[in-house]
Structures are given as structure tokens and as C-alpha cells.
CSV table of N, CA and C in Angstrom, one decimal:
chain,number,residue,atom,x,y,z
A,1,UNK,N,-16.9,2.8,31.7
A,1,UNK,CA,-16.9,2.5,30.3
A,1,UNK,C,-16.3,1.1,30.1
A,2,UNK,N,-16.9,0.2,29.3
A,2,UNK,CA,-16.4,-1.1,29.1
A,2,UNK,C,-15.5,-1.1,27.9
A,3,UNK,N,-14.4,-1.7,28.0
A,3,UNK,CA,-13.6,-1.8,26.8
A,3,UNK,C,-13.9,-3.1,26.0
A,4,UNK,N,-14.0,-4.2,26.6
A,4,UNK,CA,-14.5,-5.4,26.0
A,4,UNK,C,-15.3,-6.2,27.0
A,5,UNK,N,-16.4,-6.7,26.5
A,5,UNK,CA,-17.3,-7.5,27.4
A,5,UNK,C,-17.3,-8.9,26.8
A,6,UNK,N,-17.0,-9.9,27.6
A,6,UNK,CA,-17.1,-11.3,27.2
A,6,UNK,C,-18.5,-11.7,27.5
A,7,UNK,N,-19.3,-12.0,26.5
A,7,UNK,CA,-20.7,-12.4,26.8
A,7,UNK,C,-20.8,-13.9,26.9
A,8,UNK,N,-21.8,-14.4,27.5
A,8,UNK,CA,-22.1,-15.8,27.7
A,8,UNK,C,-22.2,-16.4,26.3
A,9,UNK,N,-21.6,-17.6,26.2
A,9,UNK,CA,-21.6,-18.3,24.9
A,9,UNK,C,-23.0,-18.6,24.4
A,10,UNK,N,-24.0,-18.7,25.3
A,10,UNK,CA,-25.3,-19.0,25.0
A,10,UNK,C,-26.0,-18.0,24.1
A,11,UNK,N,-25.5,-16.7,24.1
A,11,UNK,CA,-26.1,-15.7,23.2
A,11,UNK,C,-25.5,-15.7,21.8
A,12,UNK,N,-24.4,-16.5,21.6
A,12,UNK,CA,-23.9,-16.6,20.3
A,12,UNK,C,-23.2,-15.4,19.7
A,13,UNK,N,-22.8,-14.5,20.5
A,13,UNK,CA,-22.2,-13.2,20.0
A,13,UNK,C,-20.7,-13.2,20.2
A,14,UNK,N,-20.2,-13.6,21.4
A,14,UNK,CA,-18.7,-13.6,21.6
A,14,UNK,C,-18.3,-12.3,22.3
A,15,UNK,N,-17.2,-11.8,21.9
A,15,UNK,CA,-16.6,-10.6,22.5
A,15,UNK,C,-17.0,-9.4,21.7
A,16,UNK,N,-17.4,-8.3,22.4
A,16,UNK,CA,-17.9,-7.1,21.7
A,16,UNK,C,-17.2,-5.9,22.3
A,17,UNK,N,-16.7,-5.0,21.5
A,17,UNK,CA,-16.2,-3.7,21.9
A,17,UNK,C,-17.4,-2.8,21.9
A,18,UNK,N,-17.9,-2.4,23.1
A,18,UNK,CA,-19.1,-1.7,23.2
A,18,UNK,C,-19.0,-0.3,22.6
A,19,UNK,N,-17.9,0.3,22.4
A,19,UNK,CA,-17.7,1.6,21.9
A,19,UNK,C,-17.5,1.7,20.4
A,20,UNK,N,-17.2,0.6,19.8
A,20,UNK,CA,-16.9,0.6,18.4
A,20,UNK,C,-17.9,-0.1,17.5
A,21,UNK,N,-18.1,0.3,16.3
A,21,UNK,CA,-19.0,-0.4,15.4
A,21,UNK,C,-18.4,-1.8,15.0
A,22,UNK,N,-19.2,-2.7,14.7
A,22,UNK,CA,-18.7,-4.0,14.3
A,22,UNK,C,-17.8,-4.0,13.1
A,23,UNK,N,-16.8,-4.9,13.1
A,23,UNK,CA,-15.9,-5.0,12.0
A,23,UNK,C,-16.2,-6.1,11.1
A,24,UNK,N,-16.1,-5.9,9.8
A,24,UNK,CA,-16.5,-6.9,8.8
A,24,UNK,C,-15.3,-7.1,7.9
A,25,UNK,N,-15.0,-8.4,7.7
A,25,UNK,CA,-14.0,-8.8,6.7
A,25,UNK,C,-14.7,-9.3,5.5
A,26,UNK,N,-14.5,-8.7,4.3
A,26,UNK,CA,-15.1,-9.1,3.0
A,26,UNK,C,-14.1,-9.9,2.3
A,27,UNK,N,-14.3,-11.2,2.1
A,27,UNK,CA,-13.4,-12.1,1.4
A,27,UNK,C,-14.0,-12.4,0.1
A,28,UNK,N,-13.5,-11.7,-0.9
A,28,UNK,CA,-14.1,-11.7,-2.3
A,28,UNK,C,-13.0,-11.4,-3.3
A,29,UNK,N,-12.9,-12.3,-4.3
A,29,UNK,CA,-11.8,-12.1,-5.3
A,29,UNK,C,-12.2,-11.1,-6.4
A,30,UNK,N,-13.5,-10.9,-6.6
A,30,UNK,CA,-13.9,-9.9,-7.6
A,30,UNK,C,-13.9,-8.5,-7.0
A,31,UNK,N,-13.1,-7.6,-7.5
A,31,UNK,CA,-12.9,-6.3,-7.0
A,31,UNK,C,-14.2,-5.5,-6.9
A,32,UNK,N,-15.0,-5.6,-7.9
A,32,UNK,CA,-16.2,-4.8,-7.9
A,32,UNK,C,-17.2,-5.3,-6.8
A,33,UNK,N,-17.3,-6.6,-6.7
A,33,UNK,CA,-18.2,-7.1,-5.6
A,33,UNK,C,-17.6,-6.8,-4.2
A,34,UNK,N,-16.3,-6.9,-4.1
A,34,UNK,CA,-15.7,-6.6,-2.8
A,34,UNK,C,-16.0,-5.1,-2.4
A,35,UNK,N,-15.8,-4.2,-3.4
A,35,UNK,CA,-16.1,-2.8,-3.1
A,35,UNK,C,-17.6,-2.6,-2.8
A,36,UNK,N,-18.5,-3.2,-3.5
A,36,UNK,CA,-19.9,-3.0,-3.3
A,36,UNK,C,-20.3,-3.6,-1.9
A,37,UNK,N,-19.8,-4.7,-1.5
A,37,UNK,CA,-20.1,-5.3,-0.2
A,37,UNK,C,-19.5,-4.4,0.9
A,38,UNK,N,-18.3,-3.9,0.7
A,38,UNK,CA,-17.7,-3.0,1.7
A,38,UNK,C,-18.6,-1.7,1.8
A,39,UNK,N,-19.0,-1.2,0.7
A,39,UNK,CA,-19.8,0.1,0.8
A,39,UNK,C,-21.2,-0.2,1.5
A,40,UNK,N,-21.8,-1.3,1.2
A,40,UNK,CA,-23.1,-1.6,1.8
A,40,UNK,C,-22.8,-1.8,3.3
A,41,UNK,N,-21.8,-2.5,3.7
A,41,UNK,CA,-21.4,-2.7,5.1
A,41,UNK,C,-21.2,-1.4,5.8
A,42,UNK,N,-20.4,-0.5,5.2
A,42,UNK,CA,-20.2,0.8,5.8
A,42,UNK,C,-21.5,1.6,6.0
A,43,UNK,N,-22.3,1.5,5.0
A,43,UNK,CA,-23.6,2.2,5.1
A,43,UNK,C,-24.5,1.6,6.2
A,44,UNK,N,-24.3,0.3,6.5
A,44,UNK,CA,-25.0,-0.4,7.6
A,44,UNK,C,-24.4,-0.2,8.9
A,45,UNK,N,-23.3,0.6,9.0
A,45,UNK,CA,-22.6,0.8,10.3
A,45,UNK,C,-21.5,0.0,10.6
A,46,UNK,N,-20.9,-0.7,9.7
A,46,UNK,CA,-19.7,-1.6,9.9
A,46,UNK,C,-18.5,-0.9,9.5
A,47,UNK,N,-17.4,-1.4,10.0
A,47,UNK,CA,-16.0,-0.9,9.6
A,47,UNK,C,-15.5,-2.1,8.7
A,48,UNK,N,-15.6,-2.0,7.4
A,48,UNK,CA,-15.2,-3.1,6.5
A,48,UNK,C,-13.7,-3.1,6.1
A,49,UNK,N,-13.2,-4.3,5.9
A,49,UNK,CA,-11.9,-4.5,5.3
A,49,UNK,C,-12.1,-5.6,4.3
A,50,UNK,N,-11.3,-5.5,3.2
A,50,UNK,CA,-11.4,-6.5,2.1
A,50,UNK,C,-10.2,-7.3,1.9
A,51,UNK,N,-10.4,-8.5,1.5
A,51,UNK,CA,-9.4,-9.5,1.1
A,51,UNK,C,-9.8,-10.1,-0.2
A,52,UNK,N,-8.8,-10.2,-1.1
A,52,UNK,CA,-9.1,-10.8,-2.4
A,52,UNK,C,-8.8,-12.3,-2.5
A,53,UNK,N,-8.0,-12.7,-1.6
A,53,UNK,CA,-7.5,-14.1,-1.6
A,53,UNK,C,-7.6,-14.7,-0.2
A,54,UNK,N,-7.5,-16.0,-0.1
A,54,UNK,CA,-7.5,-16.7,1.2
A,54,UNK,C,-6.2,-16.2,2.0
A,55,UNK,N,-5.1,-16.1,1.3
A,55,UNK,CA,-3.9,-15.6,2.0
A,55,UNK,C,-4.1,-14.3,2.6
A,56,UNK,N,-4.6,-13.3,1.8
A,56,UNK,CA,-4.9,-12.0,2.4
A,56,UNK,C,-5.8,-12.0,3.6
A,57,UNK,N,-6.8,-12.8,3.5
A,57,UNK,CA,-7.8,-13.0,4.6
A,57,UNK,C,-7.1,-13.5,5.8
A,58,UNK,N,-6.3,-14.5,5.7
A,58,UNK,CA,-5.6,-15.1,6.8
A,58,UNK,C,-4.7,-14.0,7.5
A,59,UNK,N,-3.9,-13.3,6.7
A,59,UNK,CA,-3.1,-12.2,7.2
A,59,UNK,C,-3.9,-11.2,8.0
A,60,UNK,N,-5.0,-10.7,7.4
A,60,UNK,CA,-5.9,-9.8,8.1
A,60,UNK,C,-6.4,-10.4,9.4
A,61,UNK,N,-6.8,-11.6,9.4
A,61,UNK,CA,-7.4,-12.3,10.6
A,61,UNK,C,-6.3,-12.5,11.7
A,62,UNK,N,-5.1,-12.6,11.3
A,62,UNK,CA,-4.0,-12.7,12.3
A,62,UNK,C,-3.7,-11.4,13.0
A,63,UNK,N,-4.0,-10.3,12.3
A,63,UNK,CA,-3.7,-9.0,12.8
A,63,UNK,C,-4.9,-8.3,13.4
A,64,UNK,N,-6.1,-8.7,13.1
A,64,UNK,CA,-7.3,-8.0,13.5
A,64,UNK,C,-8.4,-8.9,14.0
A,65,UNK,N,-9.2,-8.4,14.8
A,65,UNK,CA,-10.4,-9.2,15.2
A,65,UNK,C,-11.6,-8.7,14.3
A,66,UNK,N,-12.4,-9.6,13.8
A,66,UNK,CA,-13.6,-9.2,13.1
A,66,UNK,C,-14.8,-9.8,13.7
A,67,UNK,N,-15.9,-9.1,13.7
A,67,UNK,CA,-17.2,-9.6,14.2
A,67,UNK,C,-17.9,-10.4,13.2
A,68,UNK,N,-17.7,-10.2,11.9
A,68,UNK,CA,-18.4,-10.8,10.9
A,68,UNK,C,-17.5,-10.9,9.6
A,69,UNK,N,-17.8,-11.9,8.8
A,69,UNK,CA,-17.1,-12.1,7.5
A,69,UNK,C,-18.2,-12.4,6.5
A,70,UNK,N,-17.9,-11.8,5.3
A,70,UNK,CA,-18.7,-12.3,4.1
A,70,UNK,C,-17.6,-13.1,3.4
A,71,UNK,N,-18.1,-14.3,2.9
A,71,UNK,CA,-17.1,-15.2,2.2
A,71,UNK,C,-17.7,-15.7,0.9
A,72,UNK,N,-16.9,-15.4,-0.2
A,72,UNK,CA,-17.1,-16.0,-1.5
A,72,UNK,C,-16.5,-17.4,-1.4
A,73,UNK,N,-17.2,-18.4,-2.1
A,73,UNK,CA,-16.7,-19.7,-2.0
A,73,UNK,C,-15.7,-20.0,-3.1
A,74,UNK,N,-15.7,-19.2,-4.2
A,74,UNK,CA,-14.7,-19.4,-5.3
A,74,UNK,C,-13.7,-18.3,-5.2
A,75,UNK,N,-12.5,-18.6,-4.8
A,75,UNK,CA,-11.5,-17.6,-4.6
A,75,UNK,C,-10.2,-17.9,-5.4
A,76,UNK,N,-10.4,-18.2,-6.6
A,76,UNK,CA,-9.3,-18.4,-7.5
A,76,UNK,C,-8.6,-19.7,-7.2
A,77,UNK,N,-7.3,-19.6,-6.7
A,77,UNK,CA,-6.5,-20.8,-6.4
A,77,UNK,C,-7.0,-21.6,-5.2
A,78,UNK,N,-7.8,-21.0,-4.4
A,78,UNK,CA,-8.3,-21.6,-3.2
A,78,UNK,C,-9.8,-21.6,-3.1
A,79,UNK,N,-10.3,-22.6,-2.4
A,79,UNK,CA,-11.7,-22.7,-2.2
A,79,UNK,C,-12.1,-22.0,-0.9
A,80,UNK,N,-13.3,-21.5,-0.8
A,80,UNK,CA,-13.7,-20.9,0.5
A,80,UNK,C,-13.8,-21.9,1.6
A,81,UNK,N,-13.9,-23.2,1.3
A,81,UNK,CA,-13.9,-24.2,2.4
A,81,UNK,C,-12.5,-24.3,3.1
A,82,UNK,N,-11.5,-23.9,2.3
A,82,UNK,CA,-10.1,-23.9,2.9
A,82,UNK,C,-10.1,-22.8,4.0
A,83,UNK,N,-10.7,-21.7,3.7
A,83,UNK,CA,-10.7,-20.6,4.7
A,83,UNK,C,-11.5,-21.0,5.9
A,84,UNK,N,-12.6,-21.7,5.6
A,84,UNK,CA,-13.5,-22.2,6.7
A,84,UNK,C,-12.7,-23.1,7.7
A,85,UNK,N,-11.8,-24.0,7.1
A,85,UNK,CA,-11.0,-24.8,7.9
A,85,UNK,C,-10.0,-24.0,8.8
A,86,UNK,N,-9.4,-22.9,8.1
A,86,UNK,CA,-8.5,-22.1,8.9
A,86,UNK,C,-9.3,-21.3,10.0
A,87,UNK,N,-10.4,-20.8,9.7
A,87,UNK,CA,-11.2,-20.1,10.7
A,87,UNK,C,-11.5,-21.0,11.9
A,88,UNK,N,-11.9,-22.3,11.6
A,88,UNK,CA,-12.2,-23.2,12.7
A,88,UNK,C,-10.9,-23.5,13.5
A,89,UNK,N,-9.8,-23.7,12.8
A,89,UNK,CA,-8.5,-24.1,13.5
A,89,UNK,C,-8.0,-22.9,14.4
A,90,UNK,N,-8.4,-21.7,14.0
A,90,UNK,CA,-7.9,-20.5,14.7
A,90,UNK,C,-8.9,-20.1,15.8
A,91,UNK,N,-10.0,-20.8,15.9
A,91,UNK,CA,-11.0,-20.5,16.9
A,91,UNK,C,-11.8,-19.2,16.6
A,92,UNK,N,-12.0,-18.9,15.4
A,92,UNK,CA,-12.7,-17.8,14.9
A,92,UNK,C,-14.2,-17.8,15.5
A,93,UNK,N,-14.6,-16.6,16.1
A,93,UNK,CA,-15.8,-16.5,16.7
A,93,UNK,C,-16.8,-15.6,15.9
A,94,UNK,N,-16.4,-15.1,14.8
A,94,UNK,CA,-17.2,-14.2,14.0
A,94,UNK,C,-18.3,-14.9,13.3
A,95,UNK,N,-19.4,-14.2,13.0
A,95,UNK,CA,-20.5,-14.7,12.2
A,95,UNK,C,-20.0,-14.7,10.7
A,96,UNK,N,-20.5,-15.6,10.0
A,96,UNK,CA,-20.2,-15.7,8.6
A,96,UNK,C,-21.4,-15.6,7.7
A,97,UNK,N,-21.3,-14.8,6.7
A,97,UNK,CA,-22.3,-14.7,5.6
A,97,UNK,C,-21.7,-15.2,4.4
A,98,UNK,N,-22.2,-16.3,3.8
A,98,UNK,CA,-21.6,-16.8,2.6
A,98,UNK,C,-22.3,-16.1,1.4
A,99,UNK,N,-21.5,-15.4,0.6
A,99,UNK,CA,-22.0,-14.7,-0.6
A,99,UNK,C,-21.3,-15.3,-1.8
A,100,UNK,N,-22.0,-16.1,-2.6
A,100,UNK,CA,-21.4,-16.8,-3.6
A,100,UNK,C,-22.3,-17.0,-4.8
A,101,UNK,N,-21.6,-17.1,-6.0
A,101,UNK,CA,-22.3,-17.4,-7.2
A,101,UNK,C,-22.5,-18.9,-7.4
A,102,UNK,N,-22.0,-19.7,-6.5
A,102,UNK,CA,-22.2,-21.2,-6.6
A,102,UNK,C,-23.7,-21.5,-6.4
A,103,UNK,N,-24.1,-22.6,-6.9
A,103,UNK,CA,-25.6,-23.0,-6.8
A,103,UNK,C,-26.0,-23.1,-5.3
A,104,UNK,N,-27.3,-23.1,-5.1
A,104,UNK,CA,-27.8,-23.2,-3.8
A,104,UNK,C,-27.3,-24.4,-3.0
A,105,UNK,N,-27.3,-25.5,-3.7
A,105,UNK,CA,-26.8,-26.8,-3.0
A,105,UNK,C,-25.4,-26.6,-2.5
A,106,UNK,N,-24.5,-26.0,-3.3
A,106,UNK,CA,-23.1,-25.8,-2.9
A,106,UNK,C,-23.0,-24.9,-1.7
A,107,UNK,N,-23.8,-23.8,-1.7
A,107,UNK,CA,-23.8,-22.8,-0.6
A,107,UNK,C,-24.3,-23.5,0.7
A,108,UNK,N,-25.3,-24.3,0.5
A,108,UNK,CA,-25.9,-25.0,1.7
A,108,UNK,C,-24.9,-26.0,2.2
A,109,UNK,N,-24.2,-26.7,1.3
A,109,UNK,CA,-23.2,-27.7,1.8
A,109,UNK,C,-22.0,-27.0,2.5
A,110,UNK,N,-21.6,-25.9,2.0
A,110,UNK,CA,-20.5,-25.1,2.7
A,110,UNK,C,-21.0,-24.6,4.0
A,111,UNK,N,-22.3,-24.2,4.1
A,111,UNK,CA,-22.8,-23.7,5.4
A,111,UNK,C,-22.9,-24.8,6.4
A,112,UNK,N,-23.3,-26.0,5.9
A,112,UNK,CA,-23.3,-27.2,6.8
A,112,UNK,C,-21.9,-27.6,7.3
A,113,UNK,N,-21.0,-27.5,6.3
A,113,UNK,CA,-19.6,-27.9,6.6
A,113,UNK,C,-19.1,-26.9,7.7
A,114,UNK,N,-19.3,-25.6,7.5
A,114,UNK,CA,-18.9,-24.6,8.5
A,114,UNK,C,-19.5,-24.8,9.9
A,115,UNK,N,-20.8,-25.1,9.9
A,115,UNK,CA,-21.4,-25.4,11.2
A,115,UNK,C,-20.9,-26.7,11.8
A,116,UNK,N,-20.5,-27.7,11.0
A,116,UNK,CA,-19.9,-28.9,11.6
A,116,UNK,C,-18.5,-28.6,12.2
A,117,UNK,N,-17.9,-27.5,11.7
A,117,UNK,CA,-16.6,-27.1,12.3
A,117,UNK,C,-16.8,-26.2,13.5
A,118,UNK,N,-18.0,-25.9,13.9
A,118,UNK,CA,-18.3,-25.1,15.0
A,118,UNK,C,-18.3,-23.6,14.7
A,119,UNK,N,-18.4,-23.3,13.4
A,119,UNK,CA,-18.4,-21.9,13.0
A,119,UNK,C,-19.9,-21.4,12.9
A,120,UNK,N,-20.0,-20.1,13.0
A,120,UNK,CA,-21.3,-19.4,13.1
A,120,UNK,C,-21.8,-18.9,11.7
A,121,UNK,N,-22.5,-19.6,11.0
A,121,UNK,CA,-23.0,-19.2,9.7
A,121,UNK,C,-24.3,-18.4,9.9
A,122,UNK,N,-24.3,-17.2,9.5
A,122,UNK,CA,-25.5,-16.4,9.8
A,122,UNK,C,-26.5,-16.5,8.6
A,123,UNK,N,-26.0,-16.5,7.4
A,123,UNK,CA,-26.9,-16.6,6.2
A,123,UNK,C,-26.1,-17.0,5.0
A,124,UNK,N,-26.7,-17.4,3.9
A,124,UNK,CA,-26.1,-17.6,2.6
A,124,UNK,C,-26.9,-16.7,1.6
A,125,UNK,N,-26.1,-16.0,0.8
A,125,UNK,CA,-26.7,-15.1,-0.2
A,125,UNK,C,-26.1,-15.5,-1.6
A,126,UNK,N,-27.0,-15.6,-2.6
A,126,UNK,CA,-26.6,-15.9,-4.0
A,126,UNK,C,-26.1,-14.6,-4.7
A,127,UNK,N,-25.2,-14.8,-5.6
A,127,UNK,CA,-24.8,-13.8,-6.6
A,127,UNK,C,-25.6,-14.0,-7.8
A,128,UNK,N,-26.0,-13.0,-8.5
A,128,UNK,CA,-25.7,-11.6,-8.2
A,128,UNK,C,-26.3,-11.2,-6.9
A,129,UNK,N,-25.6,-10.4,-6.2
A,129,UNK,CA,-26.1,-10.0,-4.8
A,129,UNK,C,-27.2,-8.9,-4.9
A,130,UNK,N,-28.2,-9.2,-4.2
A,130,UNK,CA,-29.3,-8.2,-4.0
A,130,UNK,C,-28.8,-7.4,-2.9
A,131,UNK,N,-28.3,-6.1,-3.1
A,131,UNK,CA,-27.7,-5.3,-2.1
A,131,UNK,C,-28.7,-5.0,-1.0
A,132,UNK,N,-30.0,-4.9,-1.3
A,132,UNK,CA,-31.0,-4.6,-0.2
A,132,UNK,C,-31.0,-5.8,0.7
A,133,UNK,N,-31.0,-7.0,0.2
A,133,UNK,CA,-31.0,-8.2,1.0
A,133,UNK,C,-29.7,-8.3,1.9
A,134,UNK,N,-28.6,-8.0,1.3
A,134,UNK,CA,-27.3,-8.0,2.0
A,134,UNK,C,-27.4,-7.0,3.1
A,135,UNK,N,-27.8,-5.8,2.9
A,135,UNK,CA,-27.9,-4.8,3.9
A,135,UNK,C,-28.9,-5.2,5.0
A,136,UNK,N,-30.0,-5.9,4.7
A,136,UNK,CA,-30.9,-6.4,5.6
A,136,UNK,C,-30.3,-7.3,6.6
A,137,UNK,N,-29.5,-8.3,6.1
A,137,UNK,CA,-28.9,-9.3,6.9
A,137,UNK,C,-27.8,-8.6,7.8
A,138,UNK,N,-27.0,-7.7,7.2
A,138,UNK,CA,-26.0,-7.0,8.0
A,138,UNK,C,-26.6,-6.2,9.1
A,139,UNK,N,-27.7,-5.5,8.8
A,139,UNK,CA,-28.3,-4.7,9.9
A,139,UNK,C,-28.9,-5.6,10.9
A,140,UNK,N,-29.5,-6.7,10.5
A,140,UNK,CA,-30.1,-7.6,11.5
A,140,UNK,C,-29.0,-8.2,12.4
A,141,UNK,N,-27.9,-8.5,11.9
A,141,UNK,CA,-26.7,-9.0,12.7
A,141,UNK,C,-26.2,-7.9,13.6
A,142,UNK,N,-26.1,-6.7,13.1
A,142,UNK,CA,-25.7,-5.6,13.9
A,142,UNK,C,-26.6,-5.3,15.1
A,143,UNK,N,-27.9,-5.5,14.9
A,143,UNK,CA,-28.9,-5.3,15.9
A,143,UNK,C,-28.6,-6.3,17.0
A,144,UNK,N,-28.2,-7.6,16.7
A,144,UNK,CA,-27.9,-8.6,17.7
A,144,UNK,C,-26.6,-8.1,18.5
A,145,UNK,N,-25.7,-7.5,17.8
A,145,UNK,CA,-24.5,-7.1,18.5
A,145,UNK,C,-24.8,-5.9,19.5
A,146,UNK,N,-25.6,-5.0,19.0
A,146,UNK,CA,-26.0,-3.9,19.8
A,146,UNK,C,-26.8,-4.3,21.1
A,147,UNK,N,-27.7,-5.3,20.9
A,147,UNK,CA,-28.5,-5.8,22.0
A,147,UNK,C,-27.6,-6.5,23.0
A,148,UNK,N,-26.6,-7.3,22.5
A,148,UNK,CA,-25.7,-8.0,23.4
A,148,UNK,C,-24.8,-7.0,24.1
A,149,UNK,N,-24.4,-6.0,23.5
A,149,UNK,CA,-23.5,-5.0,24.1
A,149,UNK,C,-24.3,-4.3,25.2
A,150,UNK,N,-25.6,-4.0,25.0
A,150,UNK,CA,-26.5,-3.3,26.0
A,150,UNK,C,-26.6,-4.2,27.2
A,151,UNK,N,-26.8,-5.5,27.0
A,151,UNK,CA,-26.9,-6.5,28.1
A,151,UNK,C,-25.6,-6.5,28.9
A,152,UNK,N,-24.5,-6.5,28.2
A,152,UNK,CA,-23.2,-6.6,28.8
A,152,UNK,C,-22.9,-5.4,29.6
A,153,UNK,N,-23.4,-4.2,29.2
A,153,UNK,CA,-23.1,-3.0,29.9
A,153,UNK,C,-23.8,-3.0,31.2
């Protein structure tokens, strides 16, 4: 039984716990959206955790490893790009799904910024969130993790 398998960087997955479902950090200041995203994630087979602020997200990231993050770009006193800088500085290997009410140009700019920092942006999704679309992307990402874990085993 494998506890952790370090996969080749070429597959873009990182480190996977073969026995556990993927972990998702939902960074969203709106409580209702945070709860909805966590519920969709749980139904898609993730273990979700939520953070309402950049500070909460940083604390959770220091104590836990996450396979994926959903990130709102408007987080009250802080901008989502500030968290992207922190993720890059800390060597975060998780995939990122930007879920934001910002216009498409702003979401794409933030995705490009994240990629320039070496982060893995999986998708950007506009608010109001189509929960079916969100679940589709989460399930597709989970399929990648499962496939990578099978190769590693």
C-alpha cells in the first residue's frame, strides 16, 4: 500500500495520497457560495475545507496539504492575486479553479498572472456559479488524480 507517491512533474499532478480522496480548499468570502462550493465538491468526491479570507486560507495552507483550490478574486480587504503570490512563494502544487464575479477579462488576467508565477490554473468560472459546470470541472480534475494514482501504484 502506497502512502504517498511522488509523480513525475510532466504529468502536472504532484503528490497524491492514493488512499484518500482529493482535498479542496474553497477560498470564498460569501458564506452561501462557500457552502455551495463545498457541497458540490463533497458530492464530487472531495474533502472540502473553507476559508473566508486570505488570512484564513494561509493558515489552512500552512497546516494542511490541498490538491485543489477554488479562489474568489474579491476577498474583502485582500485581492485574490495576493493569495496567488503567497501560493507561489510557498511552492503550492495544487490546481486552482478561479470562481469569481469579476468580468471575464479580469478572470483571464488573474489566470495568466497565476500561470506566470508557476501555478496550475485548471479553469476559470464566472459567478453566478453554474453548479453543474463546477461539478464537471471538479470531476474532470479528480479523474486526472485517480489516473495518476493508478499509474503511481
